PDB file of C-alpha atoms in Angstrom:
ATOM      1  CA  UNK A   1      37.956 -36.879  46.746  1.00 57.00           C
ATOM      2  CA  UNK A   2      35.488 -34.924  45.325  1.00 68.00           C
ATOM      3  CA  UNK A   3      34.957 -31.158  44.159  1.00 74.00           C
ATOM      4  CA  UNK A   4      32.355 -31.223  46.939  1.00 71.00           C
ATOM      5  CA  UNK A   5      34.798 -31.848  49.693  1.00 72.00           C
ATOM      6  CA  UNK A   6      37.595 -29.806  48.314  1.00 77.00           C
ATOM      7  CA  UNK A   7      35.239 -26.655  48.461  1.00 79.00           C
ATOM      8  CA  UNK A   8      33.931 -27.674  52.214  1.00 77.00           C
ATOM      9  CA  UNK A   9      37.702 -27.993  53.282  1.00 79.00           C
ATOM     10  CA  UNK A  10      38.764 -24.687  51.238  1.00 83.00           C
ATOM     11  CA  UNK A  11      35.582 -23.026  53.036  1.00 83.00           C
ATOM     12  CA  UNK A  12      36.606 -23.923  56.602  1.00 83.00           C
ATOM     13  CA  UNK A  13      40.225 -22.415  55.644  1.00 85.00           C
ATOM     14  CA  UNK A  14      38.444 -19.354  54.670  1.00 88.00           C
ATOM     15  CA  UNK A  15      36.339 -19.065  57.431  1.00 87.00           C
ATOM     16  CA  UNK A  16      39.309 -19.433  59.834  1.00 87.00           C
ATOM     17  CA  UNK A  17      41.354 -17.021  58.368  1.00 89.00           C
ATOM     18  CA  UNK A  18      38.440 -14.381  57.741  1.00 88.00           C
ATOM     19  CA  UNK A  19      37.197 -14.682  61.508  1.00 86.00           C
ATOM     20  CA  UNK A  20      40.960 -14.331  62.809  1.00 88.00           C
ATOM     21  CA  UNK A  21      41.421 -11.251  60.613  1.00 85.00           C
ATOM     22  CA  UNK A  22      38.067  -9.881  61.805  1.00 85.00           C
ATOM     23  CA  UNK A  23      38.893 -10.744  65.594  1.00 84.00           C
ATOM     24  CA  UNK A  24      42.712  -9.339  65.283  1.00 84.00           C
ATOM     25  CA  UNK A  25      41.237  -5.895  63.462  1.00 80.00           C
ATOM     26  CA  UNK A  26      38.285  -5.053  66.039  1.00 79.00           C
ATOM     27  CA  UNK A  27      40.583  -5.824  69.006  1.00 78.00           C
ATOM     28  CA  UNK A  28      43.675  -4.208  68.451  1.00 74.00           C
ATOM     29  CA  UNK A  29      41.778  -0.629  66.429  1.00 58.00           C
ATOM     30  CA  UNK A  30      42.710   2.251  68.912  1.00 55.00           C
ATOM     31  CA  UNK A  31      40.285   4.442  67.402  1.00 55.00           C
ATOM     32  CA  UNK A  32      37.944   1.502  65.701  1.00 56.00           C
ATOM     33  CA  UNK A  33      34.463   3.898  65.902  1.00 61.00           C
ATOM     34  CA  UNK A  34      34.459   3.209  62.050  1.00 62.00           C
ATOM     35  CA  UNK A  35      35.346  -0.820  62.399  1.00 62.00           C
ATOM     36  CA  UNK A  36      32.628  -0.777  65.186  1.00 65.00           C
ATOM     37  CA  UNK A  37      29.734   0.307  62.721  1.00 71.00           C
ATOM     38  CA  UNK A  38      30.316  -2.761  60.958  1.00 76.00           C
ATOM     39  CA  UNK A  39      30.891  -5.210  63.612  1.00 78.00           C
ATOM     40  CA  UNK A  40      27.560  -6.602  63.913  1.00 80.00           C
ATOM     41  CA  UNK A  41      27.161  -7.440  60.144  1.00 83.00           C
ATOM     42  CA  UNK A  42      30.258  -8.321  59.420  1.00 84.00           C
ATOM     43  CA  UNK A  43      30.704 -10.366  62.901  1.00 84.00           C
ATOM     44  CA  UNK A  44      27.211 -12.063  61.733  1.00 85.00           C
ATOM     45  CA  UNK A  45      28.129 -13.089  58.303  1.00 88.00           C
ATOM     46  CA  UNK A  46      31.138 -14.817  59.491  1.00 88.00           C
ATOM     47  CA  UNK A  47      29.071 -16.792  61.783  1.00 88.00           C
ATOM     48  CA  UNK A  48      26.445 -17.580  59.493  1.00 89.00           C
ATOM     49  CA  UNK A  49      29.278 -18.569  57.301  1.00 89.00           C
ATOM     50  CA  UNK A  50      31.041 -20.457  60.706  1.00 88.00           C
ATOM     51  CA  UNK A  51      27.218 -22.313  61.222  1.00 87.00           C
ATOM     52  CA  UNK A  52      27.464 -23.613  57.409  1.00 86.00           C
ATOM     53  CA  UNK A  53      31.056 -24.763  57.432  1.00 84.00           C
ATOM     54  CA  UNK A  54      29.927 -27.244  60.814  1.00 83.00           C
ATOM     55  CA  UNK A  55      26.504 -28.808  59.090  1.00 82.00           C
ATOM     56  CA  UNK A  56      28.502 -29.252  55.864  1.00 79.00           C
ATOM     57  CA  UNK A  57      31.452 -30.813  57.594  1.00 77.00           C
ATOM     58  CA  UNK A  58      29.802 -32.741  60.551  1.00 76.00           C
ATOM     59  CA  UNK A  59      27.085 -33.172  58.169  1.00 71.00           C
ATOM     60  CA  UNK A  60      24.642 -34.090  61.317  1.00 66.00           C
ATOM     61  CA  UNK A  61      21.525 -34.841  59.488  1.00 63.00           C
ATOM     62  CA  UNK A  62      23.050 -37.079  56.857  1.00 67.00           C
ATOM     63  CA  UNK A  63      21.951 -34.660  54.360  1.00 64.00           C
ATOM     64  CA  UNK A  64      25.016 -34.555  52.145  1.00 58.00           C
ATOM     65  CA  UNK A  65      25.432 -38.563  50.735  1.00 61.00           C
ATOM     66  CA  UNK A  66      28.883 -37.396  49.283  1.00 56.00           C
ATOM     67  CA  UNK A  67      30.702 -36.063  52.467  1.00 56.00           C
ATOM     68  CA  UNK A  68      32.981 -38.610  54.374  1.00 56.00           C
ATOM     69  CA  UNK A  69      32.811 -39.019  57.762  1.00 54.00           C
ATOM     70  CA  UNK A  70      34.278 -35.905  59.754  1.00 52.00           C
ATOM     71  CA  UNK A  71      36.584 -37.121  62.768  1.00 57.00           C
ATOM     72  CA  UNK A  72      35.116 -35.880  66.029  1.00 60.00           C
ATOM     73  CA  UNK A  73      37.618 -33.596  67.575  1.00 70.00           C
ATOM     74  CA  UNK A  74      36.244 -32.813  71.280  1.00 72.00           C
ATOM     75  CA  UNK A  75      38.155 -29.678  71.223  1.00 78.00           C
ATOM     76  CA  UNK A  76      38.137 -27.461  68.050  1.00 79.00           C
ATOM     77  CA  UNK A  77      34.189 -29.140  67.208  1.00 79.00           C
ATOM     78  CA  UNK A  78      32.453 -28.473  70.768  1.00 83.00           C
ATOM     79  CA  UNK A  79      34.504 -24.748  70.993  1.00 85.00           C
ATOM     80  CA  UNK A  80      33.243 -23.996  67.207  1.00 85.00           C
ATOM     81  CA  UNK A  81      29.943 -25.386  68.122  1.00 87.00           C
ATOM     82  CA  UNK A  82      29.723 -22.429  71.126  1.00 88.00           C
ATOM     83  CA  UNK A  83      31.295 -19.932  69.504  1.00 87.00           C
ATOM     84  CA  UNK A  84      28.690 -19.951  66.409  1.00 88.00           C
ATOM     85  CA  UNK A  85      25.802 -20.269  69.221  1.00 89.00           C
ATOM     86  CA  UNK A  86      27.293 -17.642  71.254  1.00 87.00           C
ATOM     87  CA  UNK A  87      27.233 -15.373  68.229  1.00 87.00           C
ATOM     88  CA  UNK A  88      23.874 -16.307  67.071  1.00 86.00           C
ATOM     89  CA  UNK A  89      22.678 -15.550  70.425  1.00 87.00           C
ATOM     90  CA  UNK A  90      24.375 -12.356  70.347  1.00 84.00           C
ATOM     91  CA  UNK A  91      23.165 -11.391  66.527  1.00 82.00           C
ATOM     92  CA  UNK A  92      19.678 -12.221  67.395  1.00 84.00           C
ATOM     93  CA  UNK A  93      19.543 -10.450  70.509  1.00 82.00           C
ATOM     94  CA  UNK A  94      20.944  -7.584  68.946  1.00 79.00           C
ATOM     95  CA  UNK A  95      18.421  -7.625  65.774  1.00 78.00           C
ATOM     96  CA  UNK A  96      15.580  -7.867  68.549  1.00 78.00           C
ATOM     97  CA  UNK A  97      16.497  -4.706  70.994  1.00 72.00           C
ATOM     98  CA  UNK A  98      15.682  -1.634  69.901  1.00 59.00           C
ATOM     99  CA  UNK A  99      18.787   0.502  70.080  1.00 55.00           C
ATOM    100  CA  UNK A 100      17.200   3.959  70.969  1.00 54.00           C
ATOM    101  CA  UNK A 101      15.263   2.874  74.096  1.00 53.00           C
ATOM    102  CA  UNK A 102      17.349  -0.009  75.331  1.00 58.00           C
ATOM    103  CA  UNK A 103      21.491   0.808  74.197  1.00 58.00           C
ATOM    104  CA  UNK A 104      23.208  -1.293  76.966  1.00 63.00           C
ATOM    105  CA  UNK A 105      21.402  -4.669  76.010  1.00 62.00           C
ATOM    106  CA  UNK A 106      22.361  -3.968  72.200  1.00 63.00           C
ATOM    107  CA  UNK A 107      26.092  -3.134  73.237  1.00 72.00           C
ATOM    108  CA  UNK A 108      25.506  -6.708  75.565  1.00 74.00           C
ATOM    109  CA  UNK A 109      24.040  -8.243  72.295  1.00 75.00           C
ATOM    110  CA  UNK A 110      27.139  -7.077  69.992  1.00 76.00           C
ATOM    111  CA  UNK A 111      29.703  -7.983  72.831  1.00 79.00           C
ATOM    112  CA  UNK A 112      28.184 -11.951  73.030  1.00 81.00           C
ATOM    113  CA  UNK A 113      28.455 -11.588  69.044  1.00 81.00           C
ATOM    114  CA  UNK A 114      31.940 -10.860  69.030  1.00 82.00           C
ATOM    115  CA  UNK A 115      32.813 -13.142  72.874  1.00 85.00           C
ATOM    116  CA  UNK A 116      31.858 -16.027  70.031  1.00 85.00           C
ATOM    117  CA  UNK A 117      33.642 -14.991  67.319  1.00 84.00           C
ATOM    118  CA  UNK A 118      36.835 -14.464  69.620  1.00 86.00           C
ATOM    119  CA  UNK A 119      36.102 -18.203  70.880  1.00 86.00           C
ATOM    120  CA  UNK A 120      36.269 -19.403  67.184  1.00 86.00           C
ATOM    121  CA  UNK A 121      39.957 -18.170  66.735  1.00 85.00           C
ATOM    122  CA  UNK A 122      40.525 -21.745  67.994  1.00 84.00           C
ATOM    123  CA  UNK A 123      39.470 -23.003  64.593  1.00 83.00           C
ATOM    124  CA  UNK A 124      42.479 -20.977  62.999  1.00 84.00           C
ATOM    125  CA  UNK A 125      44.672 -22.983  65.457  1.00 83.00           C
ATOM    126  CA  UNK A 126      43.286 -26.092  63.787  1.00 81.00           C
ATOM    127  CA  UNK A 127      45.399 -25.106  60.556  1.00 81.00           C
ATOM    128  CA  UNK A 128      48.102 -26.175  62.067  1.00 83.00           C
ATOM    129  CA  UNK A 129      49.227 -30.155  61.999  1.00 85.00           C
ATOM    130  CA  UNK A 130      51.519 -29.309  65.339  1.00 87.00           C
ATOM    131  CA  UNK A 131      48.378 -27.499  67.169  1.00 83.00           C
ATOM    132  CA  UNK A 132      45.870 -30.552  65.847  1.00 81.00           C
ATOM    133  CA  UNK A 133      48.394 -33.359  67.257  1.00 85.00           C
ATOM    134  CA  UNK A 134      49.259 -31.669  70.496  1.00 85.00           C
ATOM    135  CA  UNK A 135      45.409 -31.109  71.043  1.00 81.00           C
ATOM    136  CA  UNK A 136      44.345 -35.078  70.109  1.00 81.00           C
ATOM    137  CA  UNK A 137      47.377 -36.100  72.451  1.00 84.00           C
ATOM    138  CA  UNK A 138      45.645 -33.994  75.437  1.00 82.00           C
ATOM    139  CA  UNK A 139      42.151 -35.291  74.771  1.00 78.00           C
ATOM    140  CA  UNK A 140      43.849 -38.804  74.584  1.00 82.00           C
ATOM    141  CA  UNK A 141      45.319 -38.150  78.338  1.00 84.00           C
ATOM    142  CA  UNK A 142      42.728 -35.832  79.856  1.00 79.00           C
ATOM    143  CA  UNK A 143      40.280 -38.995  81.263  1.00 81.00           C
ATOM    144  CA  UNK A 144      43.838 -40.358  83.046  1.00 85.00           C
ATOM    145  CA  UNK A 145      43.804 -37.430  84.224  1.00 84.00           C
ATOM    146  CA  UNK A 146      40.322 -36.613  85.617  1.00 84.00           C
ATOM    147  CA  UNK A 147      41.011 -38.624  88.817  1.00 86.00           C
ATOM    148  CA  UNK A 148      43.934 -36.778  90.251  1.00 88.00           C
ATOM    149  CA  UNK A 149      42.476 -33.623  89.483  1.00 86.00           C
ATOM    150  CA  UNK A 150      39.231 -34.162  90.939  1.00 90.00           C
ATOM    151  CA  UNK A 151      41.270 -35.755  94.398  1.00 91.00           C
ATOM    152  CA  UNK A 152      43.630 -32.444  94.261  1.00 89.00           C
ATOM    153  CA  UNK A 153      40.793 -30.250  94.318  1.00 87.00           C
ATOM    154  CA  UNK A 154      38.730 -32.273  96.845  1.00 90.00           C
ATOM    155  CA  UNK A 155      42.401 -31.291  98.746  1.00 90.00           C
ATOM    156  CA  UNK A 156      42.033 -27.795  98.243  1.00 86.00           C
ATOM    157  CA  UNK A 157      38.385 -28.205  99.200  1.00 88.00           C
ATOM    158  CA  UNK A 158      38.619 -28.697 102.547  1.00 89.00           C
ATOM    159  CA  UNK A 159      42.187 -27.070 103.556  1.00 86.00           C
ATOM    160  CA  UNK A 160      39.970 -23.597 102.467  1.00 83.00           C
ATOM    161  CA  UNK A 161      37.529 -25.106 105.277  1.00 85.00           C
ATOM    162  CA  UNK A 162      40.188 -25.628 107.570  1.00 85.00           C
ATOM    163  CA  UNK A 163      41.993 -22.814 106.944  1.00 84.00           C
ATOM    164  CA  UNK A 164      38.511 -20.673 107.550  1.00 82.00           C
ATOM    165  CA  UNK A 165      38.134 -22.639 110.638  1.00 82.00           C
ATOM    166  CA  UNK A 166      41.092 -21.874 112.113  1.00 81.00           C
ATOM    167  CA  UNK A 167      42.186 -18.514 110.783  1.00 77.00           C
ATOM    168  CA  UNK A 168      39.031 -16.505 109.864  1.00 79.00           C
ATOM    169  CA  UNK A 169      39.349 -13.006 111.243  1.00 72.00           C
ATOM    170  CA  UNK A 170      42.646 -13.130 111.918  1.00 70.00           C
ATOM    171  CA  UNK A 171      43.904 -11.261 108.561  1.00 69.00           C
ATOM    172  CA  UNK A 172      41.937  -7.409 108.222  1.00 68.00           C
ATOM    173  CA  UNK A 173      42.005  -6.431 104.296  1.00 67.00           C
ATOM    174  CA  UNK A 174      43.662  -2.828 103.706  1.00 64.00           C
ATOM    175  CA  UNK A 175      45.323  -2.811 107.244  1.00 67.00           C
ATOM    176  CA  UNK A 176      49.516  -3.577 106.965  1.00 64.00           C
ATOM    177  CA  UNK A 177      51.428  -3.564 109.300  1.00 64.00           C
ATOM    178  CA  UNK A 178      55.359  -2.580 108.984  1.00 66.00           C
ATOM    179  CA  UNK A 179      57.302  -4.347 106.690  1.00 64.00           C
ATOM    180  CA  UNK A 180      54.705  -6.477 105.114  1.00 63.00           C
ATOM    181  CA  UNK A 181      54.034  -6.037 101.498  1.00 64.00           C
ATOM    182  CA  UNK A 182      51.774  -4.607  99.626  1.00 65.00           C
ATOM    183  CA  UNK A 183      48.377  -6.586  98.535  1.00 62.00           C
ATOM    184  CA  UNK A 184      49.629  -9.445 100.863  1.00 65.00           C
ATOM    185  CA  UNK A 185      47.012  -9.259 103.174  1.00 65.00           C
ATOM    186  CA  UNK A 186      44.667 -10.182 100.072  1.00 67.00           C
ATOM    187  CA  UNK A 187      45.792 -14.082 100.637  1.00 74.00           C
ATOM    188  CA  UNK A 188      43.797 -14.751 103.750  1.00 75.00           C
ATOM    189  CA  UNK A 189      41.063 -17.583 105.184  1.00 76.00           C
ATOM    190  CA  UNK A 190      38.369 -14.743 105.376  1.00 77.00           C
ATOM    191  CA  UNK A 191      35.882 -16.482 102.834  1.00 76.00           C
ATOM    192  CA  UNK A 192      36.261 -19.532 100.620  1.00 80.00           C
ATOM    193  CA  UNK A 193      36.964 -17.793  97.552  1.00 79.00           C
ATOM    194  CA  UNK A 194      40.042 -16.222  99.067  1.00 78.00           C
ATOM    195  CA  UNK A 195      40.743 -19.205 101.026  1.00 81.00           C
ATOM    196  CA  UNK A 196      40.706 -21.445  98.007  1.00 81.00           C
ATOM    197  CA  UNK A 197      43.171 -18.743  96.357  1.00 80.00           C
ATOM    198  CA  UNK A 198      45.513 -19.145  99.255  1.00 81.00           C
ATOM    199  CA  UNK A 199      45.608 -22.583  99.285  1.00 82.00           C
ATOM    200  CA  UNK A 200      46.252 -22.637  95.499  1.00 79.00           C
TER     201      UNK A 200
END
């Protein structure tokens, strides 16, 4: 192996463990009006660090003659691939609005910036041989599994039709009767939203 690859794999480490601690920090701050000041340039140096990691390691433009061939993982590469767009997204938007006229689309902009980076905590997951086996085993089983779970939702499908066919009406939201409990009446045929829910 070469130094090359060594210093991609040690970067994606890095990257992981930096975005994690940045994620963990801004989330769990009480009073975080000092982390906030920092969020967007710090959240958008980790992705622009995140976006570098991917090309170097999925290398999609055959650009680096000296990288092996990453394995495709349909979980940790298409969330990692979404997180750094939702972030870029988010940094761009956010470098674009003027703060002083528009201040909800640039508190929008910085929460897309950090939805992204929260997204990439996956790739910390991806440290960890049991988390990486469990995940491959899933994505070897999910296409088995695509059939039932299309069929058992097709089920729910139309017992919500039914159910609003039958029973639409019949249940008034806010208005209980003796001895029935409290946010019961919220599991009811009135619209297919709710009906789905009951049926679930």
């Amino acid at each position: 192996r070469s130094a090359f690859v060594t210093a991609v794999e040690q970067l994606a480490v890095g990257v992981a463990l930096l975005n994690m601690t940045f994620v963990v920090l801004v989330s769990s701050a009480f009073d975080s009006t000092w982390l906030e000041a920092y969020l967007v340039p710090v959240g958008g140096a980790i992705t622009l660090l995140s976006a570098t990691e991917l090309v170097l390691r999925l290398n999609p433009w055959k650009m680096f003659s000296g990288m092996p061939k990453a394995r495709w993982s349909p979980t940790f590469d298409v969330l990692s691939i979404l997180s750094v767009l939702l972030s870029l997204v988010g940094l761009v938007s956010h470098l674009v609005t003027d703060q002083r006229d528009v201040r909800h689309a640039a508190a929008a902009a910085a929460d897309l910036l950090f939805l992204g980076r929260i997204v990439d905590t996956m790739r910390f997951l991806k440290l960890f041989k049991i988390c990486r086996d469990i995940l491959h085993r899933c994505e070897d089983v999910l296409p088995a599994l695509a059939g039932p779970l299309v069929l058992l939702f097709c089920g729910m499908h139309l017992l919500a039709y039914v159910g609003m066919f039958v029973w639409r009406g019949r249940v008034v939201v806010g208005e209980m009767g003796p001895g029935i409990e409290e946010l019961y009446d919220m599991n009811n045929f009135n619209g297919y939203l709710t009906g789905l829910v009951t049926v679930f």
